Amino acid sequence: MMKIPVFNEKKKQKLEFAEKHFNDTYNIEAKKSAEKELAKRPFRYDIINFLVKQLNREVTYLEIGVRVPAHNFDKIEAAVKYSVDPGVEREHNPVDFAVTSDEFFRQLEAGEILTRDTKFDIIFIDGLHLANQVEKDIENALKHLSDDGFIVMHDCNPPTEFHARENFSYILSPVGGQWNGTTWKAFFKTRKRKDIFSCCVDTDWGVGILSKNINFGSSSEVSNDYFEYEILNANRKSSLNLVSFDDFCGFFKK
Ligand SMILES: C[S@@+](CC[C@H](N)C(=O)[O-])C[C@H]1O[C@@H](n2cnc3c(N)ncnc32)[C@H](O)[C@@H]1O
């Protein structure tokens, strides 16, 4: 968990108060769920590399939201790779396109970068974790995805409502700075679509996968018009089509 800097006495008292209250059952359970999530394997890059192998050709990979390339981007075994990140979290931002995902797709569609008809085989969406933005990223990614390609989405399965908060900066909770944001809402909305297959591998904070032609099962029937976290929590498996990695690999054996 992230250490919270103590700047003055008043803040210190607030923190002590919060820590005391973090010790109730509700908060202890939240902490345990976060620890359980951290212990899950495989990682997102193992799943992406599995998909690279399934495509069995020269794969073109795009990563939206990179932060530290060594954590994921560098591990991807694709022949051609592109990275997009405006660098909001770190000054050092060694990517191909140092712009937001919206600006990247605008430039791509205007023919200012790469070529207008560029198609990616795997697009990893892991930029700004707010549902509206993630929905735009999904729409843009679908336009530039090869027919048998995959969209992979990080942070689709927040283990607690603290992880699913909107405000990234609020860290006074049992899960500190851990943040999945509201990505799950954009993923869940896509799970309602009948023209795209979707599932979520139950590991590494929920690795969502979208495909136009691999049948991962039917769309979600869960009614959650207001995207309530408690409804997600009570219907996690059917909301997200949560599957183990072994089950996920099984989709490709049929
Ligand atoms: C969670 S990190 C990415 C982690 C990385 N993909 C990994 O697997 O280790 C999120 C990144 O998204 C970037 N970001 C924020 N807003 C963005 C936007 N509108 N478009 C693209 N990237 C964005 C941030 O700068 C940050 O580096």
GROMACS .gro file of N, CA and C and ligand atoms in nm, residues 44 61 63-73 84-90 93 99-102 124-129 133 137 154-155, ligand 1:
model
  132
   44ARG      N    1  -0.121  -0.967  -1.717
   44ARG     CA    2  -0.180  -0.918  -1.843
   44ARG      C    3  -0.092  -0.948  -1.964
   61TYR      N    4   0.085  -0.456  -3.270
   61TYR     CA    5   0.032  -0.433  -3.135
   61TYR      C    6   0.030  -0.283  -3.104
   63GLU      N    7  -0.045  -0.019  -2.773
   63GLU     CA    8  -0.075  -0.004  -2.630
   63GLU      C    9  -0.114   0.140  -2.601
   64ILE      N   10  -0.234   0.156  -2.545
   64ILE     CA   11  -0.283   0.288  -2.506
   64ILE      C   12  -0.265   0.301  -2.355
   65GLY      N   13  -0.177   0.390  -2.312
   65GLY     CA   14  -0.146   0.403  -2.169
   65GLY      C   15  -0.031   0.309  -2.137
   66VAL      N   16   0.087   0.363  -2.121
   66VAL     CA   17   0.206   0.278  -2.108
   66VAL      C   18   0.276   0.298  -1.972
   67ARG      N   19   0.291   0.419  -1.931
   67ARG     CA   20   0.362   0.460  -1.808
   67ARG      C   21   0.506   0.412  -1.805
   68VAL      N   22   0.532   0.289  -1.759
   68VAL     CA   23   0.670   0.237  -1.757
   68VAL      C   24   0.674   0.119  -1.856
   69PRO      N   25   0.740   0.137  -1.973
   69PRO     CA   26   0.736   0.031  -2.075
   69PRO      C   27   0.780  -0.106  -2.023
   70ALA      N   28   0.875  -0.107  -1.929
   70ALA     CA   29   0.926  -0.236  -1.879
   70ALA      C   30   0.818  -0.318  -1.809
   71HIS      N   31   0.714  -0.252  -1.760
   71HIS     CA   32   0.611  -0.325  -1.685
   71HIS      C   33   0.520  -0.410  -1.774
   72ASN      N   34   0.505  -0.368  -1.900
   72ASN     CA   35   0.418  -0.447  -1.990
   72ASN      C   36   0.464  -0.438  -2.136
   73PHE      N   37   0.474  -0.317  -2.189
   73PHE     CA   38   0.499  -0.296  -2.333
   73PHE      C   39   0.622  -0.376  -2.382
   84VAL      N   40   0.123   0.465  -2.704
   84VAL     CA   41   0.058   0.597  -2.695
   84VAL      C   42   0.043   0.633  -2.548
   85ASP      N   43   0.089   0.750  -2.508
   85ASP     CA   44   0.070   0.795  -2.370
   85ASP      C   45   0.105   0.944  -2.363
   86PRO      N   46   0.014   1.026  -2.310
   86PRO     CA   47   0.046   1.170  -2.302
   86PRO      C   48   0.143   1.203  -2.189
   87GLY      N   49   0.174   1.104  -2.105
   87GLY     CA   50   0.273   1.126  -1.999
   87GLY      C   51   0.218   1.205  -1.881
   88VAL      N   52   0.094   1.178  -1.844
   88VAL     CA   53   0.038   1.255  -1.732
   88VAL      C   54   0.090   1.207  -1.596
   89GLU      N   55   0.136   1.082  -1.591
   89GLU     CA   56   0.178   1.030  -1.461
   89GLU      C   57   0.329   1.041  -1.439
   90ARG      N   58   0.406   1.050  -1.548
   90ARG     CA   59   0.552   1.057  -1.534
   90ARG      C   60   0.610   1.151  -1.640
   93ASN      N   61   0.870   0.979  -2.055
   93ASN     CA   62   0.758   0.915  -2.124
   93ASN      C   63   0.805   0.863  -2.261
   99VAL      N   64   0.079   1.156  -2.694
   99VAL     CA   65  -0.048   1.230  -2.699
   99VAL      C   66  -0.157   1.144  -2.633
  100THR      N   67  -0.274   1.204  -2.610
  100THR     CA   68  -0.386   1.125  -2.556
  100THR      C   69  -0.433   1.026  -2.664
  101SER      N   70  -0.510   0.927  -2.619
  101SER     CA   71  -0.563   0.829  -2.716
  101SER      C   72  -0.655   0.898  -2.817
  102ASP      N   73  -0.735   0.996  -2.772
  102ASP     CA   74  -0.825   1.067  -2.865
  102ASP      C   75  -0.743   1.135  -2.975
  124PHE      N   76  -0.424  -0.287  -2.667
  124PHE     CA   77  -0.436  -0.295  -2.521
  124PHE      C   78  -0.479  -0.158  -2.469
  125ILE      N   79  -0.600  -0.153  -2.411
  125ILE     CA   80  -0.653  -0.026  -2.360
  125ILE      C   81  -0.625  -0.019  -2.211
  126ASP      N   82  -0.537   0.075  -2.175
  126ASP     CA   83  -0.498   0.090  -2.034
  126ASP      C   84  -0.457   0.236  -2.008
  127GLY      N   85  -0.536   0.328  -2.067
  127GLY     CA   86  -0.504   0.471  -2.052
  127GLY      C   87  -0.580   0.532  -1.935
  128LEU      N   88  -0.661   0.631  -1.963
  128LEU     CA   89  -0.739   0.696  -1.856
  128LEU      C   90  -0.855   0.603  -1.816
  129HIS      N   91  -0.859   0.568  -1.686
  129HIS     CA   92  -0.953   0.464  -1.638
  129HIS      C   93  -1.090   0.519  -1.599
  133GLN      N   94  -1.410   0.777  -2.114
  133GLN     CA   95  -1.290   0.771  -2.197
  133GLN      C   96  -1.266   0.629  -2.247
  137ASP      N   97  -1.226   0.488  -2.620
  137ASP     CA   98  -1.110   0.407  -2.663
  137ASP      C   99  -1.156   0.278  -2.730
  154HIS      N  100  -0.736  -0.357  -1.943
  154HIS     CA  101  -0.691  -0.381  -1.804
  154HIS      C  102  -0.795  -0.324  -1.705
  155ASP      N  103  -0.794  -0.376  -1.582
  155ASP     CA  104  -0.871  -0.319  -1.470
  155ASP      C  105  -1.023  -0.331  -1.483
  255LIG     C1  106  -0.212   0.236  -1.560
  255LIG     S1  107  -0.098   0.327  -1.653
  255LIG     C2  108  -0.055   0.217  -1.783
  255LIG     C3  109   0.014   0.093  -1.737
  255LIG     C4  110   0.070  -0.001  -1.843
  255LIG     N1  111  -0.020  -0.021  -1.955
  255LIG     C5  112   0.105  -0.134  -1.782
  255LIG     O1  113   0.042  -0.236  -1.818
  255LIG     O2  114   0.196  -0.138  -1.698
  255LIG     C6  115  -0.201   0.445  -1.728
  255LIG     C7  116  -0.130   0.537  -1.824
  255LIG     O3  117  -0.232   0.600  -1.901
  255LIG     C8  118  -0.188   0.728  -1.936
  255LIG     N2  119  -0.302   0.812  -1.975
  255LIG     C9  120  -0.374   0.898  -1.901
  255LIG     N3  121  -0.467   0.959  -1.974
  255LIG    C10  122  -0.455   0.908  -2.101
  255LIG    C11  123  -0.522   0.930  -2.224
  255LIG     N4  124  -0.623   1.017  -2.233
  255LIG     N5  125  -0.481   0.863  -2.332
  255LIG    C12  126  -0.381   0.772  -2.325
  255LIG     N6  127  -0.314   0.746  -2.211
  255LIG    C13  128  -0.350   0.813  -2.101
  255LIG    C14  129  -0.116   0.778  -1.813
  255LIG     O4  130  -0.020   0.877  -1.849
  255LIG    C15  131  -0.050   0.650  -1.760
  255LIG     O5  132   0.083   0.643  -1.798
   0.00000   0.00000   0.00000
